[in-house]
PDB file of C-alpha atoms in Angstrom:
ATOM      1  CA  SER A  29    -127.337 103.304 -25.948  1.00 47.00           C
ATOM      2  CA  LYS A  30    -130.502 102.741 -23.966  1.00 51.00           C
ATOM      3  CA  ASN A  31    -132.439 105.466 -22.274  1.00 57.00           C
ATOM      4  CA  LYS A  32    -131.326 105.434 -18.621  1.00 57.00           C
ATOM      5  CA  SER A  33    -134.845 105.459 -17.260  1.00 57.00           C
ATOM      6  CA  MET A  34    -135.671 102.370 -19.327  1.00 91.00           C
ATOM      7  CA  LEU A  35    -133.010 100.198 -17.681  1.00 97.00           C
ATOM      8  CA  ALA A  36    -134.099  97.853 -14.912  1.00 98.00           C
ATOM      9  CA  PRO A  37    -132.913  98.741 -11.399  1.00 98.00           C
ATOM     10  CA  ILE A  38    -130.400  96.307  -9.899  1.00 98.00           C
ATOM     11  CA  VAL A  39    -131.083  95.106  -6.363  1.00 98.00           C
ATOM     12  CA  LEU A  40    -128.236  93.546  -4.406  1.00 98.00           C
ATOM     13  CA  PHE A  41    -128.664  91.776  -1.063  1.00 98.00           C
ATOM     14  CA  VAL A  42    -125.644  91.787   1.253  1.00 98.00           C
ATOM     15  CA  TYR A  43    -124.930  90.657   4.785  1.00 97.00           C
ATOM     16  CA  ASN A  44    -121.550  89.943   6.351  1.00 97.00           C
ATOM     17  CA  ARG A  45    -119.183  88.827   3.571  1.00 96.00           C
ATOM     18  CA  LEU A  46    -116.937  91.734   2.668  1.00 97.00           C
ATOM     19  CA  LYS A  47    -114.652  89.951   0.197  1.00 95.00           C
ATOM     20  CA  HIS A  48    -117.551  88.412  -1.719  1.00 95.00           C
ATOM     21  CA  THR A  49    -119.419  91.708  -1.810  1.00 97.00           C
ATOM     22  CA  GLN A  50    -116.341  93.518  -3.146  1.00 97.00           C
ATOM     23  CA  LEU A  51    -115.897  90.966  -5.949  1.00 95.00           C
ATOM     24  CA  THR A  52    -119.607  91.095  -6.809  1.00 97.00           C
ATOM     25  CA  ILE A  53    -119.537  94.912  -7.011  1.00 98.00           C
ATOM     26  CA  GLU A  54    -116.295  95.016  -8.969  1.00 96.00           C
ATOM     27  CA  ALA A  55    -117.725  92.688 -11.638  1.00 95.00           C
ATOM     28  CA  LEU A  56    -120.937  94.702 -11.797  1.00 97.00           C
ATOM     29  CA  GLN A  57    -118.987  97.954 -12.190  1.00 97.00           C
ATOM     30  CA  ASN A  58    -117.270  96.387 -15.222  1.00 95.00           C
ATOM     31  CA  ASN A  59    -120.623  96.022 -16.966  1.00 96.00           C
ATOM     32  CA  GLU A  60    -121.069  98.484 -19.812  1.00 90.00           C
ATOM     33  CA  LEU A  61    -124.536  99.546 -18.601  1.00 96.00           C
ATOM     34  CA  ALA A  62    -123.508 100.007 -14.963  1.00 98.00           C
ATOM     35  CA  SER A  63    -123.086 103.775 -15.174  1.00 97.00           C
ATOM     36  CA  ASP A  64    -126.642 104.141 -16.526  1.00 97.00           C
ATOM     37  CA  SER A  65    -128.222 101.746 -14.012  1.00 98.00           C
ATOM     38  CA  GLU A  66    -129.657 102.413 -10.557  1.00 98.00           C
ATOM     39  CA  LEU A  67    -128.339 100.150  -7.812  1.00 98.00           C
ATOM     40  CA  TYR A  68    -130.232  99.392  -4.605  1.00 98.00           C
ATOM     41  CA  ILE A  69    -128.356  97.608  -1.838  1.00 98.00           C
ATOM     42  CA  TYR A  70    -130.184  95.940   1.044  1.00 98.00           C
ATOM     43  CA  SER A  71    -127.858  95.333   3.984  1.00 98.00           C
ATOM     44  CA  ASP A  72    -129.236  92.912   6.574  1.00 98.00           C
ATOM     45  CA  GLY A  73    -128.623  93.566  10.263  1.00 98.00           C
ATOM     46  CA  PRO A  74    -126.329  91.319  12.353  1.00 98.00           C
ATOM     47  CA  LYS A  75    -127.890  88.085  13.631  1.00 96.00           C
ATOM     48  CA  ASN A  76    -125.680  88.046  16.719  1.00 96.00           C
ATOM     49  CA  GLU A  77    -122.675  89.606  18.410  1.00 95.00           C
ATOM     50  CA  GLN A  78    -120.290  87.564  16.219  1.00 94.00           C
ATOM     51  CA  ALA A  79    -121.678  89.037  13.005  1.00 96.00           C
ATOM     52  CA  PHE A  80    -121.569  92.626  14.227  1.00 97.00           C
ATOM     53  CA  ASP A  81    -118.106  93.605  12.970  1.00 97.00           C
ATOM     54  CA  GLN A  82    -118.469  91.818   9.625  1.00 97.00           C
ATOM     55  CA  VAL A  83    -121.748  93.606   8.925  1.00 98.00           C
ATOM     56  CA  LYS A  84    -120.096  96.904   9.892  1.00 98.00           C
ATOM     57  CA  TYR A  85    -117.208  96.344   7.424  1.00 98.00           C
ATOM     58  CA  VAL A  86    -119.655  95.524   4.618  1.00 98.00           C
ATOM     59  CA  ARG A  87    -121.650  98.683   5.413  1.00 98.00           C
ATOM     60  CA  GLU A  88    -118.531 100.841   5.387  1.00 98.00           C
ATOM     61  CA  PHE A  89    -117.585  99.410   1.996  1.00 98.00           C
ATOM     62  CA  ILE A  90    -120.968  99.822   0.297  1.00 98.00           C
ATOM     63  CA  LYS A  91    -121.017 103.505   1.228  1.00 98.00           C
ATOM     64  CA  THR A  92    -117.958 104.004  -0.994  1.00 98.00           C
ATOM     65  CA  ILE A  93    -119.430 102.423  -4.158  1.00 98.00           C
ATOM     66  CA  THR A  94    -119.357 104.517  -7.321  1.00 98.00           C
ATOM     67  CA  GLY A  95    -119.796 103.799 -11.023  1.00 98.00           C
ATOM     68  CA  PHE A  96    -123.596 103.595 -11.133  1.00 98.00           C
ATOM     69  CA  ASN A  97    -126.208 106.136 -12.114  1.00 97.00           C
ATOM     70  CA  LYS A  98    -127.385 106.164  -8.502  1.00 97.00           C
ATOM     71  CA  VAL A  99    -126.718 104.017  -5.440  1.00 98.00           C
ATOM     72  CA  THR A 100    -129.363 103.682  -2.723  1.00 98.00           C
ATOM     73  CA  ILE A 101    -128.489 101.821   0.496  1.00 98.00           C
ATOM     74  CA  LEU A 102    -131.154 100.350   2.747  1.00 98.00           C
ATOM     75  CA  GLU A 103    -129.788  99.167   6.095  1.00 98.00           C
ATOM     76  CA  ARG A 104    -131.992  96.794   8.071  1.00 98.00           C
ATOM     77  CA  ASP A 105    -131.884  97.768  11.727  1.00 95.00           C
ATOM     78  CA  LYS A 106    -132.399  94.157  12.780  1.00 97.00           C
ATOM     79  CA  ASN A 107    -131.659  90.757  11.239  1.00 97.00           C
ATOM     80  CA  TRP A 108    -134.379  89.927   8.742  1.00 97.00           C
ATOM     81  CA  GLY A 109    -132.738  86.810   7.346  1.00 95.00           C
ATOM     82  CA  LEU A 110    -132.168  86.382   3.621  1.00 94.00           C
ATOM     83  CA  ALA A 111    -135.644  85.135   2.670  1.00 95.00           C
ATOM     84  CA  ASN A 112    -137.598  87.929   4.365  1.00 97.00           C
ATOM     85  CA  SER A 113    -135.146  90.553   3.215  1.00 97.00           C
ATOM     86  CA  ILE A 114    -135.346  89.394  -0.417  1.00 97.00           C
ATOM     87  CA  ILE A 115    -139.127  89.011  -0.477  1.00 98.00           C
ATOM     88  CA  ASP A 116    -139.576  92.494   1.004  1.00 98.00           C
ATOM     89  CA  GLY A 117    -136.886  94.169  -1.113  1.00 98.00           C
ATOM     90  CA  VAL A 118    -137.883  92.611  -4.425  1.00 98.00           C
ATOM     91  CA  THR A 119    -141.554  93.433  -3.818  1.00 98.00           C
ATOM     92  CA  THR A 120    -140.796  97.070  -2.961  1.00 98.00           C
ATOM     93  CA  ILE A 121    -138.502  97.754  -5.932  1.00 98.00           C
ATOM     94  CA  VAL A 122    -140.369  95.773  -8.601  1.00 98.00           C
ATOM     95  CA  ASN A 123    -143.636  97.489  -7.636  1.00 98.00           C
ATOM     96  CA  LYS A 124    -141.929 100.850  -8.005  1.00 97.00           C
ATOM     97  CA  TYR A 125    -140.212 100.207 -11.378  1.00 97.00           C
ATOM     98  CA  GLY A 126    -142.250  97.406 -12.954  1.00 98.00           C
ATOM     99  CA  LYS A 127    -139.104  95.312 -13.496  1.00 98.00           C
ATOM    100  CA  ILE A 128    -136.000  94.343 -11.577  1.00 98.00           C
ATOM    101  CA  ILE A 129    -132.605  92.582 -11.724  1.00 98.00           C
ATOM    102  CA  VAL A 130    -131.723  90.687  -8.538  1.00 98.00           C
ATOM    103  CA  LEU A 131    -128.282  89.688  -7.222  1.00 98.00           C
ATOM    104  CA  GLU A 132    -126.843  88.382  -3.984  1.00 97.00           C
ATOM    105  CA  ASP A 133    -123.412  89.096  -2.522  1.00 96.00           C
ATOM    106  CA  ASP A 134    -121.668  86.033  -3.962  1.00 94.00           C
ATOM    107  CA  LEU A 135    -122.514  86.338  -7.655  1.00 95.00           C
ATOM    108  CA  VAL A 136    -119.790  87.538  -9.992  1.00 94.00           C
ATOM    109  CA  THR A 137    -121.214  88.687 -13.319  1.00 95.00           C
ATOM    110  CA  SER A 138    -119.854  88.774 -16.851  1.00 94.00           C
ATOM    111  CA  PRO A 139    -119.376  92.289 -18.337  1.00 93.00           C
ATOM    112  CA  TYR A 140    -122.379  91.494 -20.579  1.00 94.00           C
ATOM    113  CA  PHE A 141    -124.750  90.489 -17.764  1.00 96.00           C
ATOM    114  CA  LEU A 142    -126.651  93.789 -17.619  1.00 97.00           C
ATOM    115  CA  ARG A 143    -126.957  94.054 -21.384  1.00 95.00           C
ATOM    116  CA  TYR A 144    -128.338  90.518 -21.650  1.00 95.00           C
ATOM    117  CA  MET A 145    -130.785  91.091 -18.783  1.00 97.00           C
ATOM    118  CA  ASN A 146    -132.104  94.432 -20.015  1.00 97.00           C
ATOM    119  CA  GLU A 147    -132.389  93.306 -23.628  1.00 95.00           C
ATOM    120  CA  VAL A 148    -134.286  90.156 -22.727  1.00 96.00           C
ATOM    121  CA  LEU A 149    -136.510  91.911 -20.169  1.00 98.00           C
ATOM    122  CA  ASP A 150    -137.657  94.197 -22.999  1.00 96.00           C
ATOM    123  CA  MET A 151    -138.019  91.334 -25.450  1.00 96.00           C
ATOM    124  CA  TYR A 152    -140.376  89.209 -23.347  1.00 97.00           C
ATOM    125  CA  GLN A 153    -142.120  91.845 -21.256  1.00 97.00           C
ATOM    126  CA  ASN A 154    -145.495  91.260 -22.900  1.00 97.00           C
ATOM    127  CA  ASP A 155    -145.264  87.461 -22.911  1.00 98.00           C
ATOM    128  CA  GLU A 156    -147.422  86.577 -19.921  1.00 97.00           C
ATOM    129  CA  ASN A 157    -146.122  83.011 -19.580  1.00 97.00           C
ATOM    130  CA  VAL A 158    -142.480  84.066 -19.272  1.00 98.00           C
ATOM    131  CA  ILE A 159    -142.026  84.677 -15.545  1.00 98.00           C
ATOM    132  CA  SER A 160    -138.332  85.539 -15.377  1.00 98.00           C
ATOM    133  CA  ILE A 161    -134.880  85.633 -16.941  1.00 98.00           C
ATOM    134  CA  HIS A 162    -131.944  83.756 -15.439  1.00 97.00           C
ATOM    135  CA  GLY A 163    -128.269  84.673 -15.772  1.00 96.00           C
ATOM    136  CA  TYR A 164    -126.643  81.428 -14.602  1.00 95.00           C
ATOM    137  CA  ILE A 165    -126.418  78.044 -16.276  1.00 94.00           C
ATOM    138  CA  TYR A 166    -124.687  74.902 -14.995  1.00 91.00           C
ATOM    139  CA  PRO A 167    -121.437  73.805 -16.628  1.00 89.00           C
ATOM    140  CA  VAL A 168    -123.222  71.038 -18.532  1.00 90.00           C
ATOM    141  CA  LYS A 169    -121.604  68.610 -20.959  1.00 84.00           C
ATOM    142  CA  GLY A 170    -124.196  68.814 -23.741  1.00 82.00           C
ATOM    143  CA  LYS A 171    -124.551  71.583 -26.311  1.00 88.00           C
ATOM    144  CA  LEU A 172    -127.107  74.202 -25.352  1.00 93.00           C
ATOM    145  CA  PRO A 173    -128.509  76.885 -27.662  1.00 94.00           C
ATOM    146  CA  GLU A 174    -127.962  80.604 -27.109  1.00 93.00           C
ATOM    147  CA  THR A 175    -131.088  80.732 -24.918  1.00 96.00           C
ATOM    148  CA  PHE A 176    -133.775  78.213 -23.921  1.00 97.00           C
ATOM    149  CA  PHE A 177    -136.772  77.929 -21.598  1.00 98.00           C
ATOM    150  CA  LEU A 178    -137.338  75.756 -18.539  1.00 97.00           C
ATOM    151  CA  LYS A 179    -140.528  75.597 -16.520  1.00 98.00           C
ATOM    152  CA  GLY A 180    -140.201  77.351 -13.158  1.00 98.00           C
ATOM    153  CA  ALA A 181    -137.935  80.094 -11.842  1.00 97.00           C
ATOM    154  CA  ASP A 182    -134.420  80.343 -10.440  1.00 96.00           C
ATOM    155  CA  CYS A 183    -132.229  82.370  -8.143  1.00 95.00           C
ATOM    156  CA  TRP A 184    -128.609  83.047  -9.187  1.00 94.00           C
ATOM    157  CA  GLY A 185    -128.733  86.382 -10.948  1.00 97.00           C
ATOM    158  CA  TRP A 186    -132.258  86.795 -12.233  1.00 98.00           C
ATOM    159  CA  ALA A 187    -134.735  89.363 -13.447  1.00 98.00           C
ATOM    160  CA  THR A 188    -138.492  89.666 -13.526  1.00 98.00           C
ATOM    161  CA  TRP A 189    -141.404  92.045 -14.002  1.00 98.00           C
ATOM    162  CA  LYS A 190    -144.082  93.077 -11.532  1.00 98.00           C
ATOM    163  CA  ARG A 191    -146.511  90.683 -13.228  1.00 98.00           C
ATOM    164  CA  GLY A 192    -144.020  87.835 -12.686  1.00 98.00           C
ATOM    165  CA  TRP A 193    -143.286  88.528  -9.028  1.00 98.00           C
ATOM    166  CA  ASN A 194    -147.032  88.895  -8.343  1.00 98.00           C
ATOM    167  CA  ILE A 195    -147.221  85.117  -8.738  1.00 98.00           C
ATOM    168  CA  PHE A 196    -144.785  84.466  -5.868  1.00 98.00           C
ATOM    169  CA  GLU A 197    -146.507  82.388  -3.160  1.00 98.00           C
ATOM    170  CA  GLU A 198    -144.915  82.602   0.276  1.00 97.00           C
ATOM    171  CA  ASP A 199    -146.782  79.659   1.763  1.00 98.00           C
ATOM    172  CA  GLY A 200    -144.640  76.559   1.220  1.00 98.00           C
ATOM    173  CA  GLU A 201    -147.312  74.190   2.548  1.00 98.00           C
ATOM    174  CA  LYS A 202    -149.810  75.414  -0.004  1.00 98.00           C
ATOM    175  CA  LEU A 203    -147.269  74.885  -2.798  1.00 98.00           C
ATOM    176  CA  LEU A 204    -146.339  71.373  -1.632  1.00 98.00           C
ATOM    177  CA  ARG A 205    -150.005  70.356  -1.314  1.00 98.00           C
ATOM    178  CA  GLU A 206    -150.653  71.430  -4.905  1.00 98.00           C
ATOM    179  CA  LEU A 207    -147.525  69.656  -6.238  1.00 98.00           C
ATOM    180  CA  GLU A 208    -148.597  66.430  -4.518  1.00 98.00           C
ATOM    181  CA  GLU A 209    -152.279  66.674  -5.480  1.00 98.00           C
ATOM    182  CA  LYS A 210    -151.338  67.192  -9.130  1.00 98.00           C
ATOM    183  CA  LYS A 211    -148.703  64.425  -8.909  1.00 98.00           C
ATOM    184  CA  LEU A 212    -146.022  66.786 -10.165  1.00 98.00           C
ATOM    185  CA  THR A 213    -143.193  66.095  -7.707  1.00 98.00           C
ATOM    186  CA  LYS A 214    -141.233  63.883 -10.126  1.00 97.00           C
ATOM    187  CA  GLU A 215    -141.252  66.566 -12.824  1.00 98.00           C
ATOM    188  CA  PHE A 216    -140.577  69.242 -10.180  1.00 97.00           C
ATOM    189  CA  ASP A 217    -137.477  67.244  -9.178  1.00 96.00           C
ATOM    190  CA  PHE A 218    -136.225  67.134 -12.786  1.00 96.00           C
ATOM    191  CA  ASN A 219    -137.189  63.492 -13.178  1.00 96.00           C
ATOM    192  CA  ASN A 220    -135.988  62.709  -9.648  1.00 93.00           C
ATOM    193  CA  SER A 221    -132.497  63.997 -10.390  1.00 93.00           C
ATOM    194  CA  TYR A 222    -132.515  66.921  -7.920  1.00 93.00           C
ATOM    195  CA  PRO A 223    -134.234  66.957  -4.461  1.00 93.00           C
ATOM    196  CA  TYR A 224    -136.325  70.112  -4.907  1.00 96.00           C
ATOM    197  CA  THR A 225    -139.413  68.615  -3.202  1.00 97.00           C
ATOM    198  CA  LYS A 226    -137.264  67.762  -0.200  1.00 95.00           C
ATOM    199  CA  MET A 227    -135.972  71.343  -0.134  1.00 95.00           C
ATOM    200  CA  LEU A 228    -139.572  72.570  -0.072  1.00 97.00           C
ATOM    201  CA  LYS A 229    -140.448  70.166   2.759  1.00 97.00           C
ATOM    202  CA  ASP A 230    -137.374  71.351   4.658  1.00 95.00           C
ATOM    203  CA  GLN A 231    -138.497  74.957   4.183  1.00 96.00           C
ATOM    204  CA  ILE A 232    -141.924  74.097   5.594  1.00 97.00           C
ATOM    205  CA  ASN A 233    -140.308  72.333   8.559  1.00 96.00           C
ATOM    206  CA  GLY A 234    -137.954  75.227   9.266  1.00 94.00           C
ATOM    207  CA  LYS A 235    -134.799  73.313   8.263  1.00 92.00           C
ATOM    208  CA  ASN A 236    -134.044  75.920   5.636  1.00 90.00           C
ATOM    209  CA  ASN A 237    -135.450  79.365   4.996  1.00 91.00           C
ATOM    210  CA  SER A 238    -135.367  79.251   1.219  1.00 94.00           C
ATOM    211  CA  TRP A 239    -137.349  81.866  -0.697  1.00 96.00           C
ATOM    212  CA  ALA A 240    -135.929  80.408  -3.932  1.00 96.00           C
ATOM    213  CA  ILE A 241    -137.589  77.002  -3.620  1.00 97.00           C
ATOM    214  CA  ARG A 242    -140.931  78.815  -3.185  1.00 97.00           C
ATOM    215  CA  TRP A 243    -140.217  81.027  -6.209  1.00 98.00           C
ATOM    216  CA  TYR A 244    -139.461  77.953  -8.327  1.00 98.00           C
ATOM    217  CA  ALA A 245    -142.605  76.130  -7.098  1.00 98.00           C
ATOM    218  CA  SER A 246    -144.823  79.209  -7.569  1.00 98.00           C
ATOM    219  CA  ALA A 247    -143.729  79.565 -11.192  1.00 98.00           C
ATOM    220  CA  PHE A 248    -143.766  75.827 -11.914  1.00 98.00           C
ATOM    221  CA  LEU A 249    -147.341  75.363 -10.669  1.00 98.00           C
ATOM    222  CA  LYS A 250    -148.573  78.211 -12.879  1.00 98.00           C
ATOM    223  CA  ASN A 251    -146.841  76.690 -15.948  1.00 98.00           C
ATOM    224  CA  MET A 252    -144.568  79.687 -16.252  1.00 98.00           C
ATOM    225  CA  TYR A 253    -141.207  79.672 -18.015  1.00 98.00           C
ATOM    226  CA  THR A 254    -137.804  81.124 -17.259  1.00 98.00           C
ATOM    227  CA  LEU A 255    -135.313  81.949 -19.998  1.00 98.00           C
ATOM    228  CA  TYR A 256    -131.786  80.554 -19.451  1.00 97.00           C
ATOM    229  CA  PRO A 257    -128.602  81.389 -21.325  1.00 95.00           C
ATOM    230  CA  GLY A 258    -126.617  78.614 -22.999  1.00 92.00           C
ATOM    231  CA  LYS A 259    -123.440  80.204 -21.584  1.00 91.00           C
ATOM    232  CA  SER A 260    -123.387  81.602 -18.078  1.00 92.00           C
ATOM    233  CA  PHE A 261    -123.340  85.336 -17.350  1.00 94.00           C
ATOM    234  CA  VAL A 262    -122.986  84.592 -13.626  1.00 94.00           C
ATOM    235  CA  GLN A 263    -120.539  82.696 -11.463  1.00 92.00           C
ATOM    236  CA  ASN A 264    -121.344  81.742  -7.882  1.00 90.00           C
ATOM    237  CA  ILE A 265    -118.354  82.365  -5.600  1.00 89.00           C
ATOM    238  CA  GLY A 266    -120.238  81.551  -2.400  1.00 83.00           C
ATOM    239  CA  PHE A 267    -119.202  77.951  -2.048  1.00 71.00           C
ATOM    240  CA  ASP A 268    -116.085  78.408   0.018  1.00 57.00           C
ATOM    241  CA  ASP A 269    -118.201  77.757   3.082  1.00 47.00           C
ATOM    242  CA  SER A 270    -118.669  81.302   4.344  1.00 42.00           C
ATOM    243  CA  GLY A 271    -122.233  81.507   3.071  1.00 41.00           C
ATOM    244  CA  VAL A 272    -125.164  80.964   5.382  1.00 40.00           C
ATOM    245  CA  HIS A 273    -127.301  79.359   2.694  1.00 40.00           C
ATOM    246  CA  CYS A 274    -124.931  77.225   0.755  1.00 39.00           C
ATOM    247  CA  SER A 275    -122.967  74.092   0.964  1.00 38.00           C
ATOM    248  CA  PRO A 276    -119.468  73.759  -0.392  1.00 35.00           C
ATOM    249  CA  THR A 277    -119.519  72.080  -3.757  1.00 38.00           C
ATOM    250  CA  ILE A 278    -117.703  72.426  -7.014  1.00 41.00           C
ATOM    251  CA  ILE A 279    -120.537  71.220  -9.209  1.00 43.00           C
ATOM    252  CA  PHE A 280    -121.760  74.737  -9.861  1.00 49.00           C
ATOM    253  CA  ASP A 281    -118.441  76.117 -11.021  1.00 55.00           C
ATOM    254  CA  THR A 282    -118.993  77.613 -14.445  1.00 60.00           C
ATOM    255  CA  LYS A 283    -117.075  79.701 -16.958  1.00 64.00           C
ATOM    256  CA  LEU A 284    -118.344  83.209 -17.650  1.00 67.00           C
ATOM    257  CA  SER A 285    -119.524  84.154 -21.091  1.00 65.00           C
ATOM    258  CA  ASP A 286    -116.867  86.419 -22.608  1.00 66.00           C
ATOM    259  CA  TYR A 287    -118.849  87.250 -25.699  1.00 65.00           C
ATOM    260  CA  TYR A 288    -122.273  88.676 -26.422  1.00 71.00           C
ATOM    261  CA  SER A 289    -124.286  89.407 -29.504  1.00 76.00           C
ATOM    262  CA  GLN A 290    -127.916  90.394 -29.497  1.00 79.00           C
ATOM    263  CA  THR A 291    -130.231  87.636 -28.320  1.00 83.00           C
ATOM    264  CA  GLN A 292    -132.840  86.274 -30.719  1.00 92.00           C
ATOM    265  CA  LYS A 293    -136.399  85.789 -29.521  1.00 96.00           C
ATOM    266  CA  ILE A 294    -137.417  82.129 -29.342  1.00 96.00           C
ATOM    267  CA  LYS A 295    -140.611  80.107 -29.002  1.00 96.00           C
ATOM    268  CA  ILE A 296    -141.871  79.883 -25.413  1.00 97.00           C
ATOM    269  CA  GLU A 297    -141.797  76.190 -24.620  1.00 96.00           C
ATOM    270  CA  GLU A 298    -139.689  73.721 -22.708  1.00 95.00           C
ATOM    271  CA  ASN A 299    -137.427  71.754 -25.008  1.00 90.00           C
ATOM    272  CA  LYS A 300    -137.109  68.089 -23.930  1.00 92.00           C
ATOM    273  CA  ASN A 301    -133.525  67.828 -25.227  1.00 94.00           C
ATOM    274  CA  HIS A 302    -132.332  70.836 -23.263  1.00 95.00           C
ATOM    275  CA  LYS A 303    -134.098  69.633 -20.149  1.00 96.00           C
ATOM    276  CA  LYS A 304    -132.473  66.215 -20.573  1.00 96.00           C
ATOM    277  CA  ILE A 305    -129.028  67.856 -20.688  1.00 95.00           C
ATOM    278  CA  ILE A 306    -129.749  69.438 -17.292  1.00 95.00           C
ATOM    279  CA  ILE A 307    -131.179  66.186 -15.878  1.00 95.00           C
ATOM    280  CA  ASP A 308    -128.099  64.243 -17.029  1.00 93.00           C
ATOM    281  CA  TYR A 309    -125.930  66.895 -15.441  1.00 92.00           C
ATOM    282  CA  PHE A 310    -127.813  66.577 -12.120  1.00 91.00           C
ATOM    283  CA  LYS A 311    -127.660  62.774 -12.276  1.00 90.00           C
ATOM    284  CA  ARG A 312    -123.903  62.866 -12.753  1.00 87.00           C
ATOM    285  CA  ASN A 313    -123.138  65.527 -10.182  1.00 83.00           C
ATOM    286  CA  VAL A 314    -125.728  65.916  -7.448  1.00 78.00           C
ATOM    287  CA  LYS A 315    -125.154  62.678  -5.513  1.00 69.00           C
ATOM    288  CA  GLN A 316    -121.455  63.391  -5.798  1.00 65.00           C
ATOM    289  CA  SER A 317    -121.922  66.829  -4.267  1.00 64.00           C
ATOM    290  CA  PHE A 318    -123.986  65.525  -1.346  1.00 63.00           C
ATOM    291  CA  PHE A 319    -121.232  62.998  -0.739  1.00 63.00           C
ATOM    292  CA  SER A 320    -118.490  65.648  -0.822  1.00 63.00           C
ATOM    293  CA  ARG A 321    -120.584  67.791   1.508  1.00 61.00           C
ATOM    294  CA  ILE A 322    -120.648  64.977   4.072  1.00 62.00           C
ATOM    295  CA  VAL A 323    -116.885  64.515   3.698  1.00 63.00           C
ATOM    296  CA  ILE A 324    -116.346  68.247   4.318  1.00 61.00           C
ATOM    297  CA  LYS A 325    -118.630  68.134   7.393  1.00 61.00           C
ATOM    298  CA  LEU A 326    -116.732  65.143   8.789  1.00 66.00           C
ATOM    299  CA  LYS A 327    -113.390  66.818   8.173  1.00 65.00           C
ATOM    300  CA  LYS A 328    -114.595  69.850  10.074  1.00 62.00           C
ATOM    301  CA  LEU A 329    -115.887  67.778  12.948  1.00 66.00           C
ATOM    302  CA  LEU A 330    -112.657  65.850  13.138  1.00 69.00           C
ATOM    303  CA  ARG A 331    -110.679  69.016  12.380  1.00 57.00           C
ATOM    304  CA  LEU A 332    -108.767  67.186   9.649  1.00 48.00           C
TER     305      LEU A 332
END
């Protein structure tokens, strides 16, 4: 078993979703390395009167959490919003420990999530052009290898080192300008199959407050790579419409990896075939999901 002090700290960001938070914690507690890992929980303050009770219930619950080497709770006294809370929390913890595993309150992990993350963090820690490790992969049709690299960074159960997070650029306008000057928007959008550039523009214009689109762009522009698993160690349960930052869609529903053997180190490059599998997946599903999102909005408006 690994030396406790060598394991990466886990940082979990929570707000007002008690049920989701409970499921996220329960899955994490079922990880074999949980009892040796330190857990930091950032609890954002209520945005308004309506959120007050929900935040209170979440805070009461997180105070009861056991099963980790140590649990540290950081309660925000006002509402920071997800982006500011994550940027601040990740920066603080990664600077203290040199590496970090990051989760949000709607990510249910496989029992092997922590082992995969810690093993791979050690494996690539000295490879400067690997910026992060991702725990989630889409339920694609094609056959993916055990692990593979994509250019950029991602946000559903991820890990990085201080040197990786140092590259994070908060200024969306600066990132967009560089993407456009270098004529990289098509590649950034996975061959126009996913509207990432639009998400970045929306962030700049205050239509979303995404830290993740800026993380992806920061890594992408520096030609940095993120390691993905061929089978998902993470499932997103946030799409039942209670999340502030998500839209209901089934396209991200994936099966958790129920098996794990030690990961092999691979060459650091983006494989065209693997990228094409993701692009095909986006092409088949993304338009569909935007359509179903509109249908759900209409149903709500019409109270159907």
